[in-house]
Coordinates of C-alpha atoms and ligand atoms in Angstrom, one line a residue:
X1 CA 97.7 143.1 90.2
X2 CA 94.0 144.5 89.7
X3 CA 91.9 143.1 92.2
X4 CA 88.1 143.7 93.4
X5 CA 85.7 141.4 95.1
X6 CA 84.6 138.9 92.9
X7 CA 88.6 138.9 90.6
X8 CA 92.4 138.7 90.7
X9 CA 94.1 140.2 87.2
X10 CA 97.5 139.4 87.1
X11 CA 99.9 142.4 86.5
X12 CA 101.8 140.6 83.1
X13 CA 100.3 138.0 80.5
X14 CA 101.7 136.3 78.1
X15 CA 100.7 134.3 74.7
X16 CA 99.2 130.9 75.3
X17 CA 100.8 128.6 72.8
X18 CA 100.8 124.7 72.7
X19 CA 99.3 124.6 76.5
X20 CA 102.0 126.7 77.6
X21 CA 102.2 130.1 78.5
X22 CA 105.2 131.9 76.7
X23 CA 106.3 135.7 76.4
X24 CA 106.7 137.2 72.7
X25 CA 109.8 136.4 71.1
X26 CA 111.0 140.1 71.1
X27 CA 109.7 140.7 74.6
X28 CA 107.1 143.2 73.8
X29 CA 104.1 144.1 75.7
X30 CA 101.6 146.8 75.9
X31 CA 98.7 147.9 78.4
X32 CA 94.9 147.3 77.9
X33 CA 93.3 150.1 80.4
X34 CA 89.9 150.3 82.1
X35 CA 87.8 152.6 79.7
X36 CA 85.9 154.0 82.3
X37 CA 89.2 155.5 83.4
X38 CA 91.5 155.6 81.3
X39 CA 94.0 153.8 83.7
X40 CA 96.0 150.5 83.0
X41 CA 95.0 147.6 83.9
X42 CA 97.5 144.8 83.1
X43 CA 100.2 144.4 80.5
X44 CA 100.2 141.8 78.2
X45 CA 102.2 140.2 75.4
X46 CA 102.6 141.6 72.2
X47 CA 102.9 138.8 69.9
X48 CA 105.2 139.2 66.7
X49 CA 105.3 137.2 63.3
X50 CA 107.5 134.6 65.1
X51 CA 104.9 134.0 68.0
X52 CA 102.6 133.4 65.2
X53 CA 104.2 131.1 63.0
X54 CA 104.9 129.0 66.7
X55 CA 100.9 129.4 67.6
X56 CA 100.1 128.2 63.6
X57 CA 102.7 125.5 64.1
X58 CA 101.4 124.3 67.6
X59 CA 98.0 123.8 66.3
X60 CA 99.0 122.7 63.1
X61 CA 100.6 119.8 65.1
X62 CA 97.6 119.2 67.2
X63 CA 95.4 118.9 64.4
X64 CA 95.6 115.6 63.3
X65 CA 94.6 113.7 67.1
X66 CA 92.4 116.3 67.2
X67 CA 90.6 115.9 63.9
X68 CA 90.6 111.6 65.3
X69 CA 89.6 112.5 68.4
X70 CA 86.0 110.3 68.5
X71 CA 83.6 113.0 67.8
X72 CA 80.8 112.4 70.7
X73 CA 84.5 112.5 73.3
X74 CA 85.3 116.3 71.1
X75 CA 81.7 116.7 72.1
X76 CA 81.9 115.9 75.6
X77 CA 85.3 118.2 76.4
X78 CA 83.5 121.3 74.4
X79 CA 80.3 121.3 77.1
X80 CA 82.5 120.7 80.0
X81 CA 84.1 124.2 78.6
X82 CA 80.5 125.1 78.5
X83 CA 80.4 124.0 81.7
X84 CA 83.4 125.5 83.4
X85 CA 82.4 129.4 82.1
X86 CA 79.5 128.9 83.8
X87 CA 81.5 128.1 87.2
X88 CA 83.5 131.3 86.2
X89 CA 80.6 133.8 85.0
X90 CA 80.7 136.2 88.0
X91 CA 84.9 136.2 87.1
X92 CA 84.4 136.5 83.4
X93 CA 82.0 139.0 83.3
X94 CA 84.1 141.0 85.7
X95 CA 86.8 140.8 83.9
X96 CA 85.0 141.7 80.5
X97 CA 83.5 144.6 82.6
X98 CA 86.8 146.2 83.4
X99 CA 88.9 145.8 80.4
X100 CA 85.7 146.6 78.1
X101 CA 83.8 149.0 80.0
X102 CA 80.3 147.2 79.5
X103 CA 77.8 147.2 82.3
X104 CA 78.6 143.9 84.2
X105 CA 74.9 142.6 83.9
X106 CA 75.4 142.7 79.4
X107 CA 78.6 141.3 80.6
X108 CA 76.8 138.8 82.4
X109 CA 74.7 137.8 79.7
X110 CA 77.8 137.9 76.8
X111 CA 78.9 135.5 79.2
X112 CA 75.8 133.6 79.4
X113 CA 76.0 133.5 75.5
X114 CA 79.4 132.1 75.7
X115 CA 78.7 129.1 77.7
X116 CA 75.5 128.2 75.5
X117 CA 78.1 128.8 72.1
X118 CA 80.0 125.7 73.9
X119 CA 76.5 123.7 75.0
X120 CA 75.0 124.2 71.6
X121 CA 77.9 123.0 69.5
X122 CA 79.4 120.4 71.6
X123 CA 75.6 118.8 71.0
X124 CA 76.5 118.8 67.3
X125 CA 79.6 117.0 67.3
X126 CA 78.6 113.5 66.7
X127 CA 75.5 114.7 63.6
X128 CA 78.1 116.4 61.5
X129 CA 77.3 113.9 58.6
X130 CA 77.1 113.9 55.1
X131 CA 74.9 112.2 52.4
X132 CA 75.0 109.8 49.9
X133 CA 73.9 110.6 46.5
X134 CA 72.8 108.2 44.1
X135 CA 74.4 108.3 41.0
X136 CA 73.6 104.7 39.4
X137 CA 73.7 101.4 39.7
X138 CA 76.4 99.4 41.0
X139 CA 78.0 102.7 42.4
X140 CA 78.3 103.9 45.9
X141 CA 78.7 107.8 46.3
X142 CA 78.4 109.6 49.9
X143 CA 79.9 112.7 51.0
X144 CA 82.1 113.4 54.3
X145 CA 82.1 116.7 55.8
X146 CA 86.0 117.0 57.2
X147 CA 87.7 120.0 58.9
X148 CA 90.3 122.1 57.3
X149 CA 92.8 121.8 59.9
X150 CA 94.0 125.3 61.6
X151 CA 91.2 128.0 62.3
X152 CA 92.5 131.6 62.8
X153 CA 89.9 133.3 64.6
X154 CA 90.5 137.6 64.7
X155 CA 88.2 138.9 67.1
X156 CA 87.2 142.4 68.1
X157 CA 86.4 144.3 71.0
X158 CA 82.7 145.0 71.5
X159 CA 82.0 141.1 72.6
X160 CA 85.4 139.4 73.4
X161 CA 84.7 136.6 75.6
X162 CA 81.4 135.9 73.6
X163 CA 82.9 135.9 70.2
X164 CA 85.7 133.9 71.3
X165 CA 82.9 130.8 72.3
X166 CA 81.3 131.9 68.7
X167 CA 84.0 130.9 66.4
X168 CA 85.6 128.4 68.8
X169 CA 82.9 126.6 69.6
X170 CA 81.9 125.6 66.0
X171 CA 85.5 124.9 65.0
X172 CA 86.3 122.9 67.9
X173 CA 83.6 120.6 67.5
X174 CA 83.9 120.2 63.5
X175 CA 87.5 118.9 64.4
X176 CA 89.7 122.2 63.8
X177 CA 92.6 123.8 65.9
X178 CA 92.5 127.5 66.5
X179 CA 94.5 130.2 67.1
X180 CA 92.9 133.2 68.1
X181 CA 94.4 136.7 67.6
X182 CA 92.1 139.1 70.3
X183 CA 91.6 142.7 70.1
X184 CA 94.6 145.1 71.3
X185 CA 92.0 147.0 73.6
X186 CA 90.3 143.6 75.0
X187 CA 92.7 141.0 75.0
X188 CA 92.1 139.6 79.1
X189 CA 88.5 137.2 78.6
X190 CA 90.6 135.4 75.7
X191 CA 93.2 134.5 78.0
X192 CA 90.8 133.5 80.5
X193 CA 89.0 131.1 78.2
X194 CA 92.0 129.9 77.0
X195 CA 92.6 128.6 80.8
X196 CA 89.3 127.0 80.9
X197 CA 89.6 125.3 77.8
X198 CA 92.6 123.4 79.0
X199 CA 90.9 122.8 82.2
X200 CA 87.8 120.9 80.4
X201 CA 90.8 119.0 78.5
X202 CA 91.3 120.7 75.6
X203 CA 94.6 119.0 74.0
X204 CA 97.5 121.4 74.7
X205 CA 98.2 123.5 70.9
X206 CA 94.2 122.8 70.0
X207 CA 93.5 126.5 71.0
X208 CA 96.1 128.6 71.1
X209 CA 96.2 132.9 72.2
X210 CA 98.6 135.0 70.4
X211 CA 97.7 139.0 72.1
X212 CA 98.9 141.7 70.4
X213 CA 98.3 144.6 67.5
X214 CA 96.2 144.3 64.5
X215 CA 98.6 145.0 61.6
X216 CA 101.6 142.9 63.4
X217 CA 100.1 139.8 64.9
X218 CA 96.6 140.0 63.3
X219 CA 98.8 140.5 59.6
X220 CA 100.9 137.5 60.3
X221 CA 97.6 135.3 61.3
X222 CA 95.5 136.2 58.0
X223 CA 98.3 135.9 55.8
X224 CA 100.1 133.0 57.0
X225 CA 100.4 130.0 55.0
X226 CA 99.7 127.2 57.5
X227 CA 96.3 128.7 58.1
X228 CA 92.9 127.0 56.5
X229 CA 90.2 128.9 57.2
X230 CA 90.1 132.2 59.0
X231 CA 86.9 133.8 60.8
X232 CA 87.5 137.5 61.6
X233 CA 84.6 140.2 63.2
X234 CA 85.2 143.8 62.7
X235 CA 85.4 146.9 60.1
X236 CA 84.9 147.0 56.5
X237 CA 88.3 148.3 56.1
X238 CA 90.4 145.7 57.9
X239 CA 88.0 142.7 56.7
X240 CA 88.8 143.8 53.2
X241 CA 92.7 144.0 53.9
X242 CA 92.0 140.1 55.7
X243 CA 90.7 139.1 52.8
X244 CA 93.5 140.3 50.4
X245 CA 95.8 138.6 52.7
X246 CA 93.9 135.4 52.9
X247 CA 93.8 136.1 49.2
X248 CA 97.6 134.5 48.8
X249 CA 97.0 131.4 50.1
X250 CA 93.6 131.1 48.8
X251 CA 92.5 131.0 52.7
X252 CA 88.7 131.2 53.0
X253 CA 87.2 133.8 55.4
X254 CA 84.0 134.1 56.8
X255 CA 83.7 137.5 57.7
X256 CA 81.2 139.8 60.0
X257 CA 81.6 143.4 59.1
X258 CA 78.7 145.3 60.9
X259 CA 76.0 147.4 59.8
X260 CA 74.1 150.4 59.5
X261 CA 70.8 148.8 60.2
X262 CA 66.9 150.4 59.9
X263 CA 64.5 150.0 62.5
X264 CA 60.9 150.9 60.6
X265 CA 57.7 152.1 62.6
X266 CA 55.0 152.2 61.1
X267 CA 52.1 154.2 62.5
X268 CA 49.8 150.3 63.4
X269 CA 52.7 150.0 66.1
X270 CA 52.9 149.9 69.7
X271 CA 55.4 153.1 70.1
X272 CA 55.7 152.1 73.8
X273 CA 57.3 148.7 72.8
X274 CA 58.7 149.9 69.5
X275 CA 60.8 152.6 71.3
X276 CA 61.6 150.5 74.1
X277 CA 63.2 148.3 71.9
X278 CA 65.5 150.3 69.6
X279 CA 66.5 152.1 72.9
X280 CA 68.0 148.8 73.8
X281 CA 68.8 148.5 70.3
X282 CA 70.8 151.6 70.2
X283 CA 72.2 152.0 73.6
X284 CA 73.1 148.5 74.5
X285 CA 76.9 147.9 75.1
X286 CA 77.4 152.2 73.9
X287 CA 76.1 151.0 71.0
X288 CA 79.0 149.0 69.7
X289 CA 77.2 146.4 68.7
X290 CA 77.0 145.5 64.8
X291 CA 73.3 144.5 65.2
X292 CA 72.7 148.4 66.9
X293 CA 69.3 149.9 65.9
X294 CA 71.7 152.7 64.2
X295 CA 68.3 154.4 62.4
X296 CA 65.2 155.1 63.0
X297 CA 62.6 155.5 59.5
X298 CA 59.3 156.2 60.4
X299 CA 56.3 157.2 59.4
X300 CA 55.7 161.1 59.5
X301 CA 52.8 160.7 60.9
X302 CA 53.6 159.2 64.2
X303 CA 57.4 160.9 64.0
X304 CA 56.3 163.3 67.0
X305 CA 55.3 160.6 69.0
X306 CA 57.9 158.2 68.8
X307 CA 60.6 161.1 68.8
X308 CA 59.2 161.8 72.2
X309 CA 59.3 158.1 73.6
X310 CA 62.7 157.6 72.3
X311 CA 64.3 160.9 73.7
X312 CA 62.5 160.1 76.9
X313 CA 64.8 156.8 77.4
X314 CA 67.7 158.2 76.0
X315 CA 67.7 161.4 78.6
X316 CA 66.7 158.1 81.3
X317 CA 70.2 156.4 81.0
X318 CA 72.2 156.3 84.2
X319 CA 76.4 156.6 83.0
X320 CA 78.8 154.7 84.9
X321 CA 82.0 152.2 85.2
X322 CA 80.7 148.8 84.1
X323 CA 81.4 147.4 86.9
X324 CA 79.5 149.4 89.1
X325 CA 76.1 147.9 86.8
X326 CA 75.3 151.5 85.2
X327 CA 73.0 151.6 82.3
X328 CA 75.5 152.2 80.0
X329 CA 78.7 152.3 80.3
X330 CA 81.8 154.3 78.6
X331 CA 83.3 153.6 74.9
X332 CA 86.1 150.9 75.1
X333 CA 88.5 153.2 74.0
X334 CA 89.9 156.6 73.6
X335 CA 90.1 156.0 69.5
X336 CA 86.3 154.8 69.9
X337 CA 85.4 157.7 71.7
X338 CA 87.2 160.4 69.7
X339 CA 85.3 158.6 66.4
X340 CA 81.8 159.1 68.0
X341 CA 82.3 162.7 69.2
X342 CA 83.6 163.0 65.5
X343 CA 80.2 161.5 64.0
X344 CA 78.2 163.9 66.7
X345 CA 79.8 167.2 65.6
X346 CA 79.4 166.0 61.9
X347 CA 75.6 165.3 62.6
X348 CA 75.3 169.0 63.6
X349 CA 77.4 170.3 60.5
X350 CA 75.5 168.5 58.3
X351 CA 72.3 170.1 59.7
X352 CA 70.7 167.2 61.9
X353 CA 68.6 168.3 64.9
X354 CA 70.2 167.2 68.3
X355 CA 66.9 165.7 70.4
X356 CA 68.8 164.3 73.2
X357 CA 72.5 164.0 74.7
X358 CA 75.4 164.6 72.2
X359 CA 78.0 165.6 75.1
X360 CA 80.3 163.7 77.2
X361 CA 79.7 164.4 80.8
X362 CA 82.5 165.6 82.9
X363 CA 84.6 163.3 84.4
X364 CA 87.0 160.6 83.7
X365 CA 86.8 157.7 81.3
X366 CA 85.1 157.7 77.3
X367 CA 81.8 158.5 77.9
X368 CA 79.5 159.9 75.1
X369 CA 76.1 160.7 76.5
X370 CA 72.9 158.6 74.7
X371 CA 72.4 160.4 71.8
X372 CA 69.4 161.1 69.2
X373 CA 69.5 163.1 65.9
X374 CA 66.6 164.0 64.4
X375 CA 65.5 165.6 61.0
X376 CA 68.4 162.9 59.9
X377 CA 68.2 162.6 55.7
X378 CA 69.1 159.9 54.2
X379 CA 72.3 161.2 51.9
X380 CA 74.3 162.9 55.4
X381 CA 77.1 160.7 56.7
X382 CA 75.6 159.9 59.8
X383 CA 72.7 157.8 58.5
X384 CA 75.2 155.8 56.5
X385 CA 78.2 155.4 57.9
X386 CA 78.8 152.6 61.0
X387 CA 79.4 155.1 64.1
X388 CA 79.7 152.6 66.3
X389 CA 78.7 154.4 69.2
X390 CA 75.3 155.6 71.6
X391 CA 73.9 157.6 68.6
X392 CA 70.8 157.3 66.7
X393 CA 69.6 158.6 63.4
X394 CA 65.7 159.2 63.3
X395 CA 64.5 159.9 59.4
X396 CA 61.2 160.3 58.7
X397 CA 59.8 158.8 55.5
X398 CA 56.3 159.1 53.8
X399 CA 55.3 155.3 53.1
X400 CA 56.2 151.6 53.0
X401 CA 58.3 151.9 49.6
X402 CA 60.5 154.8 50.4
X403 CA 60.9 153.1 53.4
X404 CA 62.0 150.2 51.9
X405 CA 64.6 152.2 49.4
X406 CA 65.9 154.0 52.1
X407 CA 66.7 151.1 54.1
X408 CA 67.9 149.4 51.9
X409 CA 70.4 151.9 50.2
X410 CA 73.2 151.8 52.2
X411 CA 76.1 149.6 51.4
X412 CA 75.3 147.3 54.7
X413 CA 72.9 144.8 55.2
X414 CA 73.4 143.3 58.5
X415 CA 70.0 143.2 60.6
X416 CA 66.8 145.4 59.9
X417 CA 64.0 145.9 61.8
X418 CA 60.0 146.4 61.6
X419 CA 57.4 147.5 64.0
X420 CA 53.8 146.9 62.7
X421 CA 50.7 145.4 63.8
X422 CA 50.1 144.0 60.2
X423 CA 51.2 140.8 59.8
X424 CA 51.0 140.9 56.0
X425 CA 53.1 143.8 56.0
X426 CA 55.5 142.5 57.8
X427 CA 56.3 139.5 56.1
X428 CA 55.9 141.8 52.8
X429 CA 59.0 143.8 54.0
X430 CA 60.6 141.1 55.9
X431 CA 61.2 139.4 52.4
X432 CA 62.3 142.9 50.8
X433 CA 64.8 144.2 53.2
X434 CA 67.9 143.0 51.9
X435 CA 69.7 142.0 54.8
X436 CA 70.4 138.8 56.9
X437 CA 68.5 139.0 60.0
X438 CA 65.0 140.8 59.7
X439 CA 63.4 141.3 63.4
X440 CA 59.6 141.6 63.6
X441 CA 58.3 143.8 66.4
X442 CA 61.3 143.2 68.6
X443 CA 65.3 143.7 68.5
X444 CA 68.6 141.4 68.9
X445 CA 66.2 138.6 67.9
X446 CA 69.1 136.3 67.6
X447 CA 70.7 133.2 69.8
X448 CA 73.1 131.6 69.7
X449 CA 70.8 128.7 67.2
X450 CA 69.7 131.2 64.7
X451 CA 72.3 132.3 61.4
X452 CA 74.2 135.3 61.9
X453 CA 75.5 137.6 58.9
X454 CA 75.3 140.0 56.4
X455 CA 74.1 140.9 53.0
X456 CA 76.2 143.0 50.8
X457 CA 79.6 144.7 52.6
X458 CA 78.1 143.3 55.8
X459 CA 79.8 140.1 55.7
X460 CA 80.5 136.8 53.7
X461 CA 78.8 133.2 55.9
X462 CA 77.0 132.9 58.6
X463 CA 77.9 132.5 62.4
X464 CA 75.7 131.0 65.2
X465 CA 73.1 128.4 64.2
X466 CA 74.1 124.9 62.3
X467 CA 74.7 127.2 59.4
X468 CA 78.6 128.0 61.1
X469 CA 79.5 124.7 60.8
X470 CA 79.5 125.7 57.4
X471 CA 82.6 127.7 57.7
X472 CA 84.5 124.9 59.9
X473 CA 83.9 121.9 57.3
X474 CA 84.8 121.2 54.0
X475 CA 82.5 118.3 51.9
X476 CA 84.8 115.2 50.1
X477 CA 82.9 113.0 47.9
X478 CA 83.7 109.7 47.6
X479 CA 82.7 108.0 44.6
X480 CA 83.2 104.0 45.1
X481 CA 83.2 102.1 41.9
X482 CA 81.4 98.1 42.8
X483 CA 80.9 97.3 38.7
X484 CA 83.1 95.1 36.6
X485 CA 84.7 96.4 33.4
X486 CA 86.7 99.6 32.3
X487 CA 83.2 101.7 33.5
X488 CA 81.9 102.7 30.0
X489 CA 78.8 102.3 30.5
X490 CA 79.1 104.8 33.5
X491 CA 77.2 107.8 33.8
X492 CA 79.1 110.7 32.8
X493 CA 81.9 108.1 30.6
Ligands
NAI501 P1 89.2 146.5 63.3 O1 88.3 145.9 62.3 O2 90.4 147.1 62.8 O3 89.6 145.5 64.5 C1 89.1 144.2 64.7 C2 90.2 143.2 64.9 O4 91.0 143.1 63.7 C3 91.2 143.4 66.0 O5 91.5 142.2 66.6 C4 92.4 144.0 65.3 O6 93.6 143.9 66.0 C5 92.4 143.2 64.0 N1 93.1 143.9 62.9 C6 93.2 145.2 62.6 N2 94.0 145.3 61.5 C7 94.3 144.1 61.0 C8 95.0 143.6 59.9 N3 95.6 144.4 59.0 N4 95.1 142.3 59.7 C9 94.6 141.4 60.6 N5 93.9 141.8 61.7 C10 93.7 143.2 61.9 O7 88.3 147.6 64.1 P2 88.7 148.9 64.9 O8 89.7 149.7 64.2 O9 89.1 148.4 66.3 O10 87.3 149.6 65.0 C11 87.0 150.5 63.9 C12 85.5 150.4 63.6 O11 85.3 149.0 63.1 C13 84.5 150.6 64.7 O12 84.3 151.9 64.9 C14 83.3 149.9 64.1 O13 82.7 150.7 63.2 C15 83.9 148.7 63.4 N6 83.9 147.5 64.2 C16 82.9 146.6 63.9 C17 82.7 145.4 64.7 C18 81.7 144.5 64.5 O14 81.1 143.9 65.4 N7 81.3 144.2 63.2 C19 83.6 145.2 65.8 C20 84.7 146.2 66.0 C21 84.8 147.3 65.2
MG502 MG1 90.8 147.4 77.8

């Protein structure tokens, strides 16, 4: 057992399936360590097919009292979840801390996040309606919006806890079960929440936790019959492979695939604020963070002076084990960290300019230091691949249209942002940059109210905002015939 001052992790876990808490059928576990040190911190189970099929089953069966649950009572149990991570924050955030690596404070606030995903939502619950549409006289048409049943919710491991309340939240409230399949490296905030949703009187088998790998359980999940909608956050590669399993059952996904977004200066902005925000927007969480200010295109002219401003922050950044509230904290894992000291030496072979950082101190635990390449062009592999890591890519461009192309040439369109004192300008580019969240003048400019997704290989649907709902309903129409006669004279006879 892992213990500190604010949390007690037990030494085993297993799946949470139906309300109870089972091992995998086979037995299995594996460890998720502490990042900042490589050590383990618990084992937990590792769920196979089987454990699946009994998690798809269990919510399947809860579904229907579920779905007929009165919709302002669904309403009501989803904030008192709200409610009860709120009670927990200080636990949850250390526990997200430790098996993630973050700085507990961003911890904090994921966990902050997480309870307002719950408020939000459960506030929704009983305005989920649909319309009527005329279609003619002496005929009654409306339209219901009704869940699909079973939500599988893959999750990764930059934001557990908080991305858990983001899919759950929405689906809960729209009627659906889940069964949530957390990352390998993150699995302990899932289990947590899981606890706290039965506590706030979640049915047991509405939300279920099957913990385990990626190409066992998370296979079985996306291609498993008895799903009906699936929400899955991560890369490219494996949304792609979700989808082609989803594909056989004709399972929809909404997917959220990350980014390789463009912060643009312009030489009208305040470079102070401007740098102060793509810091954060870069260096936040080891920049693993989909919405990460991964580039930098500005203007030539005031390239010196921002290249300054940002180096200047990045050489500022106190390393540390999240819990101990560093700036930033290590990578969550060894894979992570061998990726981004990849993407580093490639940045120097392809003949970037290292500013600041680009080592990994000495001592235990993935740490990469903050990082800044300059003299970055736009065709190397580090300004357009998704490094997923404390590294940013500063390009300089000429004016507003090649930096428009440039930011928009990549095959992501996730989140861009631009720093300019011209209003006109802004909302000039803001309509041009082809991507689904455009920040003005500031970074992260998203809660949990406003839509989240991409453009292009970013993503398909939105998260956050009423727009998620979206992915959690499905529209009947009901056409209601109050006309004698055999209906010829009916539109559309
Ligand atoms: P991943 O996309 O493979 O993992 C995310 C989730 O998918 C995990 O729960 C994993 O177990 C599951 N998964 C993996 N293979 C699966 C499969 N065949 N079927 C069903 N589920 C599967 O991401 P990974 O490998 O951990 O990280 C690689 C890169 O992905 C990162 O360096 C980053 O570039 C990107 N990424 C993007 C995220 C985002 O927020 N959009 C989050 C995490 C990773
Ligand atoms: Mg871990």
């Amino acid at each position: 057992m892992v213990t500190g001052p604010d949390i007690d992790i037990d030494a085993t876990h297993d799946l949470y399936v139906g309300g109870e808490w089972s091992p995998a059928a086979d037995g299995g576990r594996f460890e998720t360590e502490n990042p900042a040190t490589g050590e383990p911190i618990a084992e937990v189970a590792s769920a196979t097919a089987a454990d699946v099929d009994r998690a798809v089953a269990a919510a399947r069966d809860a579904f229907p009292a579920w779905r007929d649950t009165a919709p302002d009572e669904r309403g009501r149990i989803v904030h008192r979840i709200g409610r009860l991570v709120r009670e927990h924050a200080d636990e949850l955030a250390a526990i997200e801390s430790l098996d993630q690596g973050k700085p507990v404070s961003q911890a904090r606030s994921d966990v902050e996040g997480a309870a307002r995903y719950f408020e939000y939502y459960a506030g929704t619950a009983d305005k989920l309606e649909g319309r009527s549409v005329p279609v003619g006289p002496e005929q009654v048409d409306f339209t219901l919006r009704e869940p699909y049943g079973v939500s599988a919710q893959i999750t990764p491991w930059n934001f557990p806890g908080n991305l858990f309340a983001r899919g759950v939240a929405p689906a809960l409230v729209a009627g659906n079960t889940a069964v949530v399949k957390p990352a390998e490296q993150t699995p302990l905030s899932s289990l947590r929440l899981a606890e706290l949703c039965a506590e706030a009187g979640v049915p047991d088998g509405v939300v279920n936790v099957v913990t385990g790998f990626g190409d066992s359980a998370g296979a079985a999940l996306s291609g498993h019959a008895g799903v009906d909608t699936l929400t899955f956050t991560g890369s490219v590669r494996t949304g792609t492979e979700i989808m082609r399993q989803a594909a056989g059952n004709v399972t929809p996904v909404t997917l959220e695939l990350g980014g390789k977004n463009p912060a643009i200066v312009f030489p009208d902005a305040d470079l102070d604020a401007a740098a102060d925000w793509i810091a954060k927007g870069i260096f936040t969480n080891a920049g693993q963070v989909c919405s990460a200010a991964d580039r930098v295109l500005v203007h030539e002219s005031v390239r010196e002076d921002l290249l300054d401003r940002l180096v200047e922050r990045a050489e500022s950044y106190e390393l540390g084990p999240g819990r101990a509230d560093p700036d930033m904290g290590p990578l969550a894992s060894e894979a992570q960290f061998e990726k981004v000291r990849n993407y580093v030496d490639l940045g120097r072979e392809e003949g970037a300019t290292l500013a600041a950082g680009g080592g990994t101190p000495d001592r235990e635990g993935y740490f990469v230091e903050p990082t800044v390449f300059t003299d970055v062009e736009h065709d190397m592999r580090i300004a357009r691949e998704e490094i997923f890591g404390p590294v940013l890519s500063v390009i300089s461009v000429a004016d507003e249209a090649e930096a428009l192309q440039v930011a928009n040439d990549v095959e992501y369109g996730l989140v861009a942002g631009v720093f300019t004192s011209d209003v006109t300008r802004a909302h000039r580019l803001a309509g041009r940059l082809a991507a689904g969240n455009v920040y003005v003048n500031k970074w992260f400019g998203d809660t949990n109210q406003t839509p989240f997704g991409g453009y292009k290989q970013s993503g398909i649907g939105r998260e956050k905002g009423l727009e998620a709902l979206d992915s959690y309903l499905q529209t009947k129409n009901v056409a209601v015939n109050l006309a004698d006669g055999d209906g010829a004279d009916l539109p559309g006879a």
